[in-house]
XYZ file of C-alpha atoms in Angstrom:
561
model
C 139.857 104.596 96.960
C 138.456 107.357 100.232
C 135.198 108.340 98.807
C 134.868 112.171 100.442
C 131.857 113.836 98.791
C 127.747 111.827 97.779
C 127.917 113.633 93.349
C 124.188 113.550 92.092
C 125.633 110.278 90.300
C 126.339 108.334 93.084
C 123.271 109.793 94.656
C 121.475 108.422 91.630
C 122.787 104.973 91.694
C 122.099 104.852 95.678
C 118.139 105.436 94.852
C 117.799 102.765 91.880
C 120.217 100.448 94.016
C 117.892 100.635 97.249
C 115.008 100.063 94.626
C 116.049 97.151 93.201
C 117.174 95.342 97.022
C 113.886 95.689 98.344
C 112.036 94.116 95.515
C 113.980 91.684 95.411
C 113.186 91.035 99.184
C 109.637 91.681 99.142
C 109.136 88.124 99.757
C 111.132 88.196 102.934
C 110.452 91.393 104.315
C 106.455 90.311 103.684
C 107.338 87.348 105.797
C 108.348 88.980 108.886
C 105.027 89.621 109.291
C 103.560 89.183 113.045
C 100.691 87.519 112.679
C 100.456 84.408 110.024
C 97.807 85.284 107.895
C 97.826 86.060 104.309
C 98.252 89.746 104.554
C 102.087 90.308 105.662
C 102.257 93.734 103.140
C 104.759 95.599 103.869
C 107.170 94.588 101.701
C 105.374 94.893 98.716
C 104.151 98.327 100.353
C 108.412 99.580 101.188
C 108.836 98.251 97.788
C 105.728 100.002 96.239
C 106.600 103.177 98.018
C 110.476 103.955 96.863
C 110.137 102.695 93.239
C 107.829 105.723 92.724
C 110.907 107.318 94.253
C 113.200 105.892 92.210
C 111.001 106.953 89.205
C 110.889 110.623 90.406
C 114.799 110.987 91.002
C 115.736 108.849 87.585
C 113.389 111.880 85.594
C 115.185 114.136 87.384
C 118.073 115.501 85.370
C 119.255 118.114 87.694
C 123.454 117.884 88.618
C 122.244 118.360 92.336
C 122.063 115.898 95.188
C 120.026 118.980 96.640
C 117.274 118.683 94.228
C 117.967 114.807 93.194
C 116.415 114.514 97.023
C 113.724 116.642 97.102
C 112.365 114.166 94.297
C 112.905 111.170 96.276
C 111.123 112.818 98.676
C 108.338 113.727 96.511
C 108.392 110.274 94.926
C 107.840 108.694 97.614
C 105.070 110.843 99.298
C 102.878 110.814 96.448
C 103.508 106.690 96.056
C 103.545 106.269 99.925
C 101.389 102.943 100.209
C 100.608 101.494 103.695
C 101.857 103.874 106.932
C 105.446 102.106 106.780
C 105.283 103.366 103.342
C 104.446 106.642 104.320
C 107.483 106.485 107.313
C 109.654 105.979 104.899
C 108.508 108.807 103.250
C 108.962 110.853 105.722
C 112.439 109.369 106.335
C 113.554 110.403 103.332
C 111.588 113.996 103.413
C 113.831 114.636 106.686
C 117.034 113.893 104.829
C 116.115 115.879 102.241
C 115.249 119.165 104.060
C 118.669 119.062 105.960
C 120.235 118.784 101.857
C 117.951 120.852 100.465
C 120.978 123.400 98.405
C 123.582 121.516 98.147
C 125.040 120.394 95.845
C 127.038 117.456 96.543
C 127.635 115.663 100.200
C 130.444 115.533 102.329
C 130.301 113.103 105.808
C 128.843 115.947 107.937
C 126.191 116.632 105.146
C 125.177 112.723 105.639
C 125.635 112.433 108.991
C 122.695 115.806 110.077
C 120.453 114.367 107.010
C 120.188 111.185 108.952
C 119.951 113.138 112.022
C 117.089 115.083 110.529
C 115.924 111.421 109.292
C 114.831 110.507 112.871
C 113.938 113.089 114.114
C 110.692 114.320 110.985
C 110.009 110.752 110.906
C 109.243 109.879 115.017
C 107.717 113.729 114.957
C 105.666 112.621 112.054
C 103.245 109.177 114.299
C 101.203 109.944 116.802
C 102.057 107.440 119.263
C 106.058 106.228 118.413
C 106.423 102.882 119.071
C 109.878 101.289 119.640
C 110.304 98.163 118.377
C 109.949 99.687 114.930
C 111.459 101.028 111.766
C 111.689 104.061 113.821
C 114.422 102.267 115.838
C 116.259 101.841 113.051
C 116.817 105.215 111.832
C 117.107 106.450 114.723
C 120.256 103.890 115.663
C 121.764 105.147 112.147
C 121.870 108.677 113.386
C 123.428 108.145 115.823
C 125.767 106.113 115.025
C 126.666 108.552 111.940
C 126.969 111.459 114.400
C 129.672 109.732 116.452
C 131.250 108.056 112.788
C 133.537 112.008 113.348
C 136.687 109.854 112.574
C 136.777 109.543 109.059
C 136.010 111.723 106.312
C 135.507 108.855 103.937
C 131.251 108.202 103.368
C 131.442 104.724 102.012
C 133.285 104.008 105.918
C 130.471 105.894 106.970
C 128.022 104.494 105.454
C 128.930 100.618 106.337
C 128.870 101.664 109.720
C 125.907 103.280 109.261
C 124.524 100.128 107.840
C 126.198 97.540 110.533
C 123.958 100.264 112.819
C 121.102 99.731 110.995
C 121.840 95.859 111.925
C 122.246 96.136 115.373
C 119.008 98.208 115.479
C 117.269 95.529 113.821
C 118.012 92.436 116.282
C 116.782 94.621 119.046
C 112.773 95.666 117.772
C 112.926 92.151 118.395
C 113.376 93.076 121.989
C 111.894 96.201 121.742
C 108.369 94.308 120.743
C 106.252 92.741 122.660
C 104.940 91.473 120.564
C 108.000 90.177 118.213
C 109.717 89.338 121.403
C 106.444 86.167 121.533
C 107.045 85.775 117.786
C 110.526 85.466 117.754
C 111.151 88.046 114.112
C 112.348 91.582 113.563
C 110.147 94.612 112.459
C 109.471 94.021 109.183
C 109.518 97.601 108.133
C 112.685 98.124 109.625
C 114.104 95.406 107.736
C 113.133 96.942 104.785
C 114.648 100.344 105.485
C 118.279 97.711 106.642
C 118.040 96.661 102.951
C 117.337 100.273 101.585
C 120.707 101.242 103.563
C 122.928 98.270 102.689
C 122.104 99.477 99.077
C 123.420 103.040 99.689
C 126.445 101.046 101.425
C 127.263 98.596 98.190
C 127.189 101.151 95.990
C 130.108 104.138 97.644
C 131.841 100.446 98.144
C 131.688 99.780 95.058
C 130.259 96.005 95.897
C 126.428 96.140 94.627
C 125.991 93.820 92.584
C 122.682 94.106 90.317
C 122.535 90.413 89.133
C 121.925 88.581 92.161
C 119.434 85.659 91.619
C 115.913 87.134 90.162
C 113.761 87.435 93.030
C 110.603 84.338 92.973
C 107.428 85.567 94.068
C 104.886 84.353 96.487
C 101.069 84.292 95.866
C 100.683 88.617 97.277
C 103.759 89.334 94.134
C 101.422 87.042 92.007
C 98.773 88.887 92.585
C 100.308 92.422 92.224
C 101.186 91.648 89.032
C 98.535 90.160 87.837
C 96.367 93.496 89.174
C 98.896 95.588 87.365
C 99.555 93.717 84.240
C 95.150 93.667 84.148
C 95.156 98.070 84.867
C 97.545 98.489 82.701
C 96.168 100.678 79.613
C 92.078 100.681 80.661
C 91.980 103.852 80.140
C 91.021 105.760 76.398
C 93.052 103.419 74.547
C 92.028 99.958 75.991
C 88.529 101.579 75.528
C 88.390 101.561 72.275
C 88.952 97.917 71.375
C 86.536 95.414 70.209
C 85.935 93.049 73.111
C 85.744 90.333 69.624
C 89.437 90.861 69.008
C 90.494 89.857 73.004
C 92.232 86.351 71.201
C 91.513 84.969 75.012
C 89.002 85.741 76.419
C 89.313 84.136 80.410
C 91.616 85.006 83.028
C 92.696 82.195 84.837
C 93.894 81.352 87.930
C 94.454 78.367 90.427
C 96.378 77.457 92.959
C 96.980 73.252 93.093
C 98.149 71.436 96.443
C 101.345 69.599 94.367
C 100.273 65.534 95.244
C 96.912 66.212 96.385
C 93.991 64.812 96.223
C 92.166 61.611 94.500
C 93.178 62.700 90.235
C 96.589 63.260 90.785
C 98.643 60.769 87.380
C 101.718 62.946 87.213
C 104.678 64.234 89.623
C 104.706 67.648 89.236
C 108.322 69.160 86.992
C 108.055 72.670 86.313
C 108.387 72.803 82.661
C 105.940 69.750 81.851
C 103.551 71.516 84.360
C 104.905 75.018 81.786
C 104.937 74.069 78.073
C 101.603 72.942 78.423
C 99.524 75.410 80.037
C 101.501 77.940 77.483
C 99.640 76.489 74.189
C 96.724 77.267 76.073
C 97.016 81.134 75.932
C 98.905 83.754 76.857
C 100.135 86.308 79.780
C 100.751 83.306 81.548
C 102.693 83.139 84.735
C 103.340 79.570 86.863
C 105.679 79.768 90.838
C 104.898 77.514 92.916
C 107.240 75.861 95.605
C 107.741 72.649 96.976
C 103.878 72.044 98.126
C 101.430 74.446 96.019
C 101.594 76.283 92.307
C 99.762 78.959 91.049
C 98.702 79.458 88.285
C 97.639 82.265 86.344
C 96.424 82.582 82.707
C 94.485 84.299 79.507
C 92.864 81.654 77.493
C 89.960 80.263 75.272
C 89.649 76.988 77.109
C 89.629 77.964 81.224
C 87.983 73.667 81.730
C 91.612 72.807 80.242
C 93.040 74.695 82.393
C 91.782 73.389 85.499
C 91.999 69.618 83.903
C 95.642 69.925 83.597
C 96.031 71.282 87.094
C 93.764 68.439 88.398
C 96.541 65.815 86.979
C 98.659 67.173 89.826
C 96.768 67.296 92.766
C 93.757 69.383 94.298
C 92.479 72.737 93.540
C 92.077 75.492 95.257
C 91.248 79.276 94.574
C 89.470 78.658 91.315
C 88.204 82.161 89.458
C 87.871 82.452 85.617
C 86.825 85.947 85.001
C 85.550 86.852 81.730
C 87.446 89.475 79.767
C 85.145 90.412 76.944
C 82.305 91.053 79.088
C 85.244 93.729 81.463
C 85.668 95.534 77.924
C 82.088 95.556 77.021
C 81.846 96.994 81.123
C 84.858 99.432 79.831
C 83.712 100.774 76.546
C 80.256 101.803 78.844
C 81.728 103.612 81.065
C 83.986 105.601 78.123
C 80.505 105.832 75.855
C 79.655 106.927 79.456
C 79.198 111.415 78.552
C 81.000 113.241 81.104
C 79.566 116.125 84.096
C 79.121 119.265 82.848
C 81.657 121.376 83.143
C 79.525 123.231 85.141
C 77.648 120.853 87.517
C 77.626 121.393 90.894
C 79.209 119.913 93.196
C 78.242 117.699 95.863
C 78.332 119.408 99.204
C 80.267 115.965 101.063
C 81.405 113.516 99.459
C 81.477 110.284 101.251
C 84.535 107.999 99.799
C 85.414 105.081 100.936
C 87.750 102.262 100.381
C 86.916 98.705 99.839
C 88.182 95.269 98.682
C 85.832 92.979 95.897
C 82.578 94.070 93.999
C 79.874 93.049 96.892
C 81.109 95.670 99.629
C 81.611 98.406 96.819
C 77.821 97.306 96.546
C 77.123 97.444 100.420
C 79.253 100.472 100.637
C 77.168 102.600 97.398
C 73.908 101.687 99.213
C 75.034 103.243 102.517
C 75.478 106.186 101.018
C 79.734 106.084 99.897
C 79.582 108.908 97.109
C 83.321 107.190 95.532
C 85.232 103.615 96.346
C 88.062 103.255 96.285
C 90.165 100.030 95.347
C 92.429 98.640 98.363
C 92.805 97.380 101.437
C 94.643 94.376 102.942
C 97.688 93.523 100.633
C 97.228 96.080 97.594
C 97.083 99.764 100.752
C 96.223 102.636 97.777
C 98.418 105.566 97.557
C 98.698 108.560 98.460
C 99.133 109.269 94.526
C 95.660 107.318 94.869
C 93.863 109.140 97.497
C 94.541 112.215 96.952
C 93.472 111.494 92.788
C 90.010 110.386 94.550
C 89.452 113.131 96.954
C 90.915 115.952 94.352
C 88.207 113.943 91.512
C 85.386 113.697 94.031
C 83.927 117.240 92.394
C 82.496 117.706 96.661
C 83.223 121.024 97.987
C 84.423 118.652 100.760
C 84.976 115.115 101.370
C 85.289 112.319 104.201
C 87.231 109.549 103.846
C 86.535 106.063 105.547
C 89.998 103.989 104.805
C 88.247 101.050 106.660
C 92.462 99.617 107.440
C 94.581 100.984 109.654
C 97.250 100.391 107.278
C 95.764 102.813 105.411
C 95.476 106.026 107.613
C 99.019 107.416 107.783
C 98.981 107.247 103.441
C 95.010 109.282 104.606
C 96.191 112.276 106.297
C 99.217 112.438 104.068
C 97.092 113.109 101.061
C 93.928 114.917 103.684
C 97.084 117.006 103.824
C 97.761 118.428 99.974
C 94.120 117.579 98.995
C 92.731 120.969 97.197
C 88.985 119.608 98.795
C 88.755 119.816 102.892
C 89.286 116.362 103.757
C 88.357 114.930 106.794
C 89.869 110.774 107.675
C 86.839 108.758 110.018
C 89.443 106.910 111.305
C 87.708 103.053 110.688
C 89.749 100.146 110.967
C 87.679 97.822 109.288
C 84.931 97.188 106.659
C 82.970 96.832 109.657
C 83.229 100.381 111.261
C 83.437 101.941 108.087
C 79.779 100.610 107.248
C 78.617 101.287 110.734
C 80.189 104.789 110.872
C 78.264 105.169 107.019
C 74.937 104.665 108.384
C 75.333 107.656 111.045
C 75.916 110.308 108.411
C 73.313 113.212 108.455
C 73.436 115.174 105.229
C 71.582 117.492 107.476
C 74.421 118.107 109.669
C 77.949 119.398 109.353
C 81.166 117.628 108.323
C 82.337 118.401 112.168
C 79.826 117.073 113.300
C 79.158 114.523 110.989
C 82.642 113.105 111.597
C 82.278 113.845 115.439
C 79.503 111.149 115.212
C 80.967 108.769 112.868
C 84.646 108.011 115.242
C 82.045 107.989 117.844
C 80.304 105.179 115.963
C 83.508 103.197 115.238
C 83.811 101.466 118.731
C 79.660 99.990 118.604
C 81.069 97.571 115.795
C 83.522 94.318 117.167
C 85.020 93.665 113.840
C 86.035 89.867 113.282
C 88.073 88.678 110.430
C 88.550 84.570 110.080
C 91.573 83.088 107.308
C 93.938 80.355 107.789
C 96.928 80.560 109.076
C 100.319 80.673 106.602
C 103.270 79.883 109.159
C 103.532 77.881 112.590
C 103.268 80.139 115.006
C 102.590 80.485 119.094
C 100.878 84.352 119.875
C 98.295 84.741 122.401
C 99.338 82.166 124.116
C 97.556 79.424 121.002
C 99.807 76.739 119.330
C 98.383 77.605 115.971
C 99.819 75.168 112.966
C 100.296 75.649 109.709
C 96.931 76.194 107.708
C 94.466 76.338 111.120
C 91.427 78.381 110.712
C 92.211 81.436 112.599
C 89.762 83.513 114.266
C 90.709 87.525 114.251
C 88.770 90.379 116.467
C 89.940 93.742 116.125
C 93.703 93.092 115.031
C 94.162 90.408 117.578
C 94.073 86.451 116.677
C 91.170 84.659 119.827
C 91.059 81.250 118.160
C 92.123 79.225 115.705
C 91.006 75.255 114.953
C 90.581 73.006 112.015
C 87.691 73.221 111.937
C 85.929 76.249 110.135
C 81.918 76.542 111.585
C 83.740 75.580 114.887
C 86.431 78.168 114.396
C 84.152 81.131 113.357
C 81.671 79.936 115.648
C 83.726 80.296 118.558
C 85.505 84.337 117.253
C 81.419 84.840 117.642
C 80.584 83.690 120.888
C 84.343 85.333 121.920
C 82.770 88.482 120.823
C 79.055 88.635 121.412
C 77.911 90.218 125.110
C 74.354 91.352 126.600
C 73.866 93.943 124.003
C 74.442 92.611 121.154
C 71.871 92.736 118.523
C 72.744 92.134 115.061
C 75.484 90.026 113.132
C 76.768 90.108 109.576
C 78.710 87.553 107.805
C 79.920 88.890 104.501
C 81.988 86.066 102.511
C 84.840 86.750 100.122
C 86.628 84.888 97.194
C 87.397 82.270 99.613
C 83.560 81.624 100.913
C 80.531 80.404 99.428
C 76.941 81.268 100.492
C 75.920 77.746 101.345
C 78.995 77.716 104.205
C 78.094 81.007 105.417
C 74.283 79.644 106.612
C 76.130 76.632 108.112
C 78.228 79.449 110.749
C 74.557 81.664 110.573
C 72.705 77.938 111.958
C 75.668 77.779 114.294
C 75.853 81.235 115.825
C 71.680 81.083 116.229
C 71.881 78.398 118.428
C 74.538 80.688 120.354
C 71.193 83.103 120.705
C 68.072 82.432 118.795
C 66.922 86.413 119.234
C 70.327 87.811 117.493
C 69.167 88.733 113.971
C 71.638 87.248 111.245
C 72.633 89.205 107.707
C 74.575 87.500 105.461
C 76.277 89.495 102.242
C 78.987 88.655 99.116
C 81.098 90.864 99.725
C 83.879 89.609 97.033
C 86.704 90.454 99.608
C 90.116 88.467 98.794
C 92.609 87.046 101.537
C 89.433 86.384 103.853
C 86.556 83.694 103.556
C 84.764 85.709 106.154
C 84.239 89.076 107.486
C 81.852 88.803 110.786
C 80.684 92.021 112.468
C 78.867 91.838 115.909
C 76.807 95.525 116.811
């Protein structure tokens, strides 16, 4: 059957199918992250961004594809997370601009829309780089332009999908870092899943009943965070902490079959059934090596004891939810600021991960905080709400992560409050920048100085490799410790202290004076002290500070100034 036009019905089905495809393939897209670190979140960002767009479309009862495309673009922009999510939103902003006012779309309309998608997407990036999602959308547009021998949009979309696959394969050769590791671009792969959904809908072969996606560790954390955030406004604020049946949010990771206390071979049902009797909100995911548990219970000790019968434990986290609820009530009971309260001259908003890091930024002068960072990039809407809710005449925003820049810029453009972005790529850069803020200077003067200060600090991140790879002339094995300096893997090894020391050694120069060690959820004070002692031997004149940042993903953040 020839498909000569896309109506509002088909367009809505295409969008919902694309959202489904991205959600089903989050883990695979994340796995294409070039660095072997546990923060590959392109799939998560693209899925959450497109899901926001799909919700906007689903709520729009217009029978015009042009209107629905506008809703998709608006929803994508407001939900955009990370650079991949922002670029995806720009691709469909270009699409929507091209089809504006059109009730249905024919082959020519779709062709022009994809060409404009590529044009707008390239224009949204300061320095467009081939070998990325941009290469894929350009390939789609070019093939659509050359496909002038059919009136069948289903045929056209199949050709666009085929061209997207070809363009995706080319990204490995076009971008040296992808070629070195041997993967395709993760953002481009996400766009391929979108176009595949479009083609499958138009060709009547889309199957929404495929096998359910097995979430990886990062997605599980997203699920946990989302479930804990739901309803934390006024309704939950009225909940009596004593009414919480299961008071301890307990999380643990188990290395199956490892350790001295193993009593049972792992069997999912056997493992799950016991835990299900201890509480609710139970999540258990596993592969051949690891099982991860999240449960709300009154008996965290029993959870840990049971888990230990299957392997040794790591990443243990127990939160007292009754105490958390008391804090929520306390915050809700605080009086609202007076409507005529004078606004601040300047608000400094910092994106941070971890309570300790939040306190550090507050102590250094941040007026507002946004929870986010690796694996949990705030959306454009999150940033926009923080800016507009800052009660300030102007705002300085510290993203503290390069993957948040585009969402920050998008939010600044539409904010009600004049907003400047200081382009801090790391938390260490953000802390160095905020120290130089001078309330006696104008916002432009402050931002110029803060931007200049970014280059005075070197930022190191210590974590574990999640897979074998060879990069930057380093042969890295899964579970190796790796030291990343200003975005580049510099060192690796099997000993944490040695790897951390070698990383710092690569960061030191004759002007180095201060080393700051910030330990996170997977680090601790004792190990930080050992790193400090080892670094001190490199240069006894160094001033070394230790702070508890509480950040996820990276056990230790180490900066040198």
